[in-house]
Amino acid sequence: MSCKIDSYVKPPENDEEQILEAVSIRPLAVSLDASMLQNYHSGVMAHSSHCGGGNNHAVLLVGYGTDPSDGEYLKVKNSWGSGWGEEGYFRLARGTGREEGTCGIYRKTVYPVPA
């Protein structure tokens, strides 16, 4: 079975509300500053001083939720395999008041529209 992509949609940059609405329906291709990912193991990662250089890594935003200890987060699938992070996924803090989101994740988002 194959799926043909007819076009794509780019939610408005830095619009957390619309991005969360879109990811509640389907995964989104996003990019972020990945400088801080090498040392990630688990938990909800907050914005750090290592972020800020620019979006340099593409990942898949797959959902969001709330951790009782660490607060609101975005769930993101990385391409580094299931032995990295939380079985290939990581969680980023959301609702932080940063317009661009943690490490710029709200700057560039896109999702396909099937034909």
PDB file of C-alpha atoms in Angstrom:
ATOM      1  CA  MET A   1       0.000   0.000   0.000  1.00  0.00           C
ATOM      2  CA  SER A   2       1.353   3.396  -0.878  1.00  0.00           C
ATOM      3  CA  CYS A   3       0.213   6.868   0.001  1.00  0.00           C
ATOM      4  CA  LYS A   4       0.651   9.737  -2.397  1.00  0.00           C
ATOM      5  CA  ILE A   5       1.205  13.181  -0.930  1.00  0.00           C
ATOM      6  CA  ASP A   6      -0.752  15.900  -2.694  1.00  0.00           C
ATOM      7  CA  SER A   7       0.483  18.908  -0.755  1.00  0.00           C
ATOM      8  CA  TYR A   8       1.514  20.068   2.695  1.00  0.00           C
ATOM      9  CA  VAL A   9       0.393  22.489   5.375  1.00  0.00           C
ATOM     10  CA  LYS A  10       2.645  24.746   7.425  1.00  0.00           C
ATOM     11  CA  PRO A  11       0.976  25.838  10.667  1.00  0.00           C
ATOM     12  CA  PRO A  12       1.858  29.417  11.624  1.00  0.00           C
ATOM     13  CA  GLU A  13       5.353  29.746  13.096  1.00  0.00           C
ATOM     14  CA  ASN A  14       5.539  30.033  16.856  1.00  0.00           C
ATOM     15  CA  ASP A  15       1.809  29.326  17.352  1.00  0.00           C
ATOM     16  CA  GLU A  16       1.723  26.715  20.110  1.00  0.00           C
ATOM     17  CA  GLU A  17      -2.065  26.457  20.130  1.00  0.00           C
ATOM     18  CA  GLN A  18      -2.383  25.673  16.406  1.00  0.00           C
ATOM     19  CA  ILE A  19       0.585  23.302  16.481  1.00  0.00           C
ATOM     20  CA  LEU A  20      -0.933  21.356  19.399  1.00  0.00           C
ATOM     21  CA  GLU A  21      -4.262  21.231  17.571  1.00  0.00           C
ATOM     22  CA  ALA A  22      -2.575  19.889  14.430  1.00  0.00           C
ATOM     23  CA  VAL A  23      -0.532  17.227  16.271  1.00  0.00           C
ATOM     24  CA  SER A  24      -3.664  15.990  18.025  1.00  0.00           C
ATOM     25  CA  ILE A  25      -4.782  14.803  14.554  1.00  0.00           C
ATOM     26  CA  ARG A  26      -1.498  13.646  12.981  1.00  0.00           C
ATOM     27  CA  PRO A  27       2.296  13.743  13.519  1.00  0.00           C
ATOM     28  CA  LEU A  28       4.144  16.856  12.373  1.00  0.00           C
ATOM     29  CA  ALA A  29       7.586  17.135  10.848  1.00  0.00           C
ATOM     30  CA  VAL A  30       9.449  19.736  12.897  1.00  0.00           C
ATOM     31  CA  SER A  31      12.974  20.992  13.385  1.00  0.00           C
ATOM     32  CA  LEU A  32      14.790  22.255  16.446  1.00  0.00           C
ATOM     33  CA  ASP A  33      18.191  23.091  17.832  1.00  0.00           C
ATOM     34  CA  ALA A  34      19.547  19.643  18.731  1.00  0.00           C
ATOM     35  CA  SER A  35      22.648  20.834  20.602  1.00  0.00           C
ATOM     36  CA  MET A  36      21.265  19.506  23.876  1.00  0.00           C
ATOM     37  CA  LEU A  37      20.089  16.083  22.646  1.00  0.00           C
ATOM     38  CA  GLN A  38      23.406  14.210  22.877  1.00  0.00           C
ATOM     39  CA  ASN A  39      23.142  14.029  26.683  1.00  0.00           C
ATOM     40  CA  TYR A  40      19.413  13.268  26.896  1.00  0.00           C
ATOM     41  CA  HIS A  41      18.404  10.032  28.628  1.00  0.00           C
ATOM     42  CA  SER A  42      14.871  10.530  29.968  1.00  0.00           C
ATOM     43  CA  GLY A  43      12.434  12.990  31.501  1.00  0.00           C
ATOM     44  CA  VAL A  44      11.040  16.301  30.326  1.00  0.00           C
ATOM     45  CA  MET A  45      13.797  18.486  28.942  1.00  0.00           C
ATOM     46  CA  ALA A  46      13.545  22.236  29.531  1.00  0.00           C
ATOM     47  CA  HIS A  47      15.031  24.960  27.357  1.00  0.00           C
ATOM     48  CA  SER A  48      18.732  25.263  28.107  1.00  0.00           C
ATOM     49  CA  SER A  49      21.574  27.619  27.382  1.00  0.00           C
ATOM     50  CA  HIS A  50      22.729  25.085  24.756  1.00  0.00           C
ATOM     51  CA  CYS A  51      19.689  25.935  22.614  1.00  0.00           C
ATOM     52  CA  GLY A  52      19.625  28.993  20.456  1.00  0.00           C
ATOM     53  CA  GLY A  53      21.968  28.389  17.551  1.00  0.00           C
ATOM     54  CA  GLY A  54      19.171  27.679  15.105  1.00  0.00           C
ATOM     55  CA  ASN A  55      17.111  24.758  13.925  1.00  0.00           C
ATOM     56  CA  ASN A  56      19.531  22.058  12.792  1.00  0.00           C
ATOM     57  CA  HIS A  57      17.774  18.696  13.289  1.00  0.00           C
ATOM     58  CA  ALA A  58      14.529  17.289  11.846  1.00  0.00           C
ATOM     59  CA  VAL A  59      12.308  15.160  14.096  1.00  0.00           C
ATOM     60  CA  LEU A  60       8.678  14.035  14.316  1.00  0.00           C
ATOM     61  CA  LEU A  61       6.337  15.670  16.829  1.00  0.00           C
ATOM     62  CA  VAL A  62       3.891  12.886  17.747  1.00  0.00           C
ATOM     63  CA  GLY A  63       1.914  14.190  20.719  1.00  0.00           C
ATOM     64  CA  TYR A  64       1.823  15.961  24.029  1.00  0.00           C
ATOM     65  CA  GLY A  65       0.856  15.366  27.626  1.00  0.00           C
ATOM     66  CA  THR A  66       1.469  16.202  31.264  1.00  0.00           C
ATOM     67  CA  ASP A  67       3.941  14.514  33.595  1.00  0.00           C
ATOM     68  CA  PRO A  68       2.939  14.682  37.281  1.00  0.00           C
ATOM     69  CA  SER A  69       6.488  15.644  38.298  1.00  0.00           C
ATOM     70  CA  ASP A  70       7.831  17.569  35.300  1.00  0.00           C
ATOM     71  CA  GLY A  71       4.744  19.335  33.911  1.00  0.00           C
ATOM     72  CA  GLU A  72       3.514  19.770  30.351  1.00  0.00           C
ATOM     73  CA  TYR A  73       5.556  18.270  27.520  1.00  0.00           C
ATOM     74  CA  LEU A  74       5.736  17.532  23.804  1.00  0.00           C
ATOM     75  CA  LYS A  75       6.514  13.935  22.781  1.00  0.00           C
ATOM     76  CA  VAL A  76       9.012  13.785  19.927  1.00  0.00           C
ATOM     77  CA  LYS A  77      10.398  10.860  17.919  1.00  0.00           C
ATOM     78  CA  ASN A  78      14.071  11.096  17.049  1.00  0.00           C
ATOM     79  CA  SER A  79      15.874   9.246  14.247  1.00  0.00           C
ATOM     80  CA  TRP A  80      18.703   7.876  16.423  1.00  0.00           C
ATOM     81  CA  GLY A  81      17.120   4.479  17.111  1.00  0.00           C
ATOM     82  CA  SER A  82      15.296   2.863  20.007  1.00  0.00           C
ATOM     83  CA  GLY A  83      18.466   2.579  22.124  1.00  0.00           C
ATOM     84  CA  TRP A  84      18.576   6.369  22.535  1.00  0.00           C
ATOM     85  CA  GLY A  85      16.431   8.426  24.944  1.00  0.00           C
ATOM     86  CA  GLU A  86      13.077   6.956  25.901  1.00  0.00           C
ATOM     87  CA  GLU A  87      13.071   4.124  23.329  1.00  0.00           C
ATOM     88  CA  GLY A  88      13.861   6.577  20.516  1.00  0.00           C
ATOM     89  CA  TYR A  89      11.633   9.371  21.822  1.00  0.00           C
ATOM     90  CA  PHE A  90      12.216  12.426  23.993  1.00  0.00           C
ATOM     91  CA  ARG A  91      10.016  14.890  25.822  1.00  0.00           C
ATOM     92  CA  LEU A  92      10.369  18.672  25.660  1.00  0.00           C
ATOM     93  CA  ALA A  93       8.762  21.175  28.014  1.00  0.00           C
ATOM     94  CA  ARG A  94       5.781  23.027  26.546  1.00  0.00           C
ATOM     95  CA  GLY A  95       3.748  25.965  27.783  1.00  0.00           C
ATOM     96  CA  THR A  96       6.941  27.733  28.800  1.00  0.00           C
ATOM     97  CA  GLY A  97       5.996  31.163  27.456  1.00  0.00           C
ATOM     98  CA  ARG A  98       8.796  30.981  24.872  1.00  0.00           C
ATOM     99  CA  GLU A  99       7.217  32.008  21.572  1.00  0.00           C
ATOM    100  CA  GLU A 100       9.401  29.613  19.569  1.00  0.00           C
ATOM    101  CA  GLY A 101       8.945  26.742  22.043  1.00  0.00           C
ATOM    102  CA  THR A 102      11.696  24.769  23.713  1.00  0.00           C
ATOM    103  CA  CYS A 103      14.822  24.894  21.540  1.00  0.00           C
ATOM    104  CA  GLY A 104      12.865  26.417  18.632  1.00  0.00           C
ATOM    105  CA  ILE A 105      10.485  23.486  18.033  1.00  0.00           C
ATOM    106  CA  TYR A 106       7.604  25.798  17.012  1.00  0.00           C
ATOM    107  CA  ARG A 107       9.608  27.683  14.360  1.00  0.00           C
ATOM    108  CA  LYS A 108       9.295  25.264  11.460  1.00  0.00           C
ATOM    109  CA  THR A 109       6.496  22.682  11.325  1.00  0.00           C
ATOM    110  CA  VAL A 110       4.824  20.927   8.426  1.00  0.00           C
ATOM    111  CA  TYR A 111       2.502  18.013   7.759  1.00  0.00           C
ATOM    112  CA  PRO A 112       1.498  16.227   4.557  1.00  0.00           C
ATOM    113  CA  VAL A 113      -1.931  16.233   2.931  1.00  0.00           C
ATOM    114  CA  PRO A 114      -2.680  12.885   1.247  1.00  0.00           C
ATOM    115  CA  ALA A 115      -3.916  12.925  -2.336  1.00  0.00           C
TER     116      ALA A 115
END
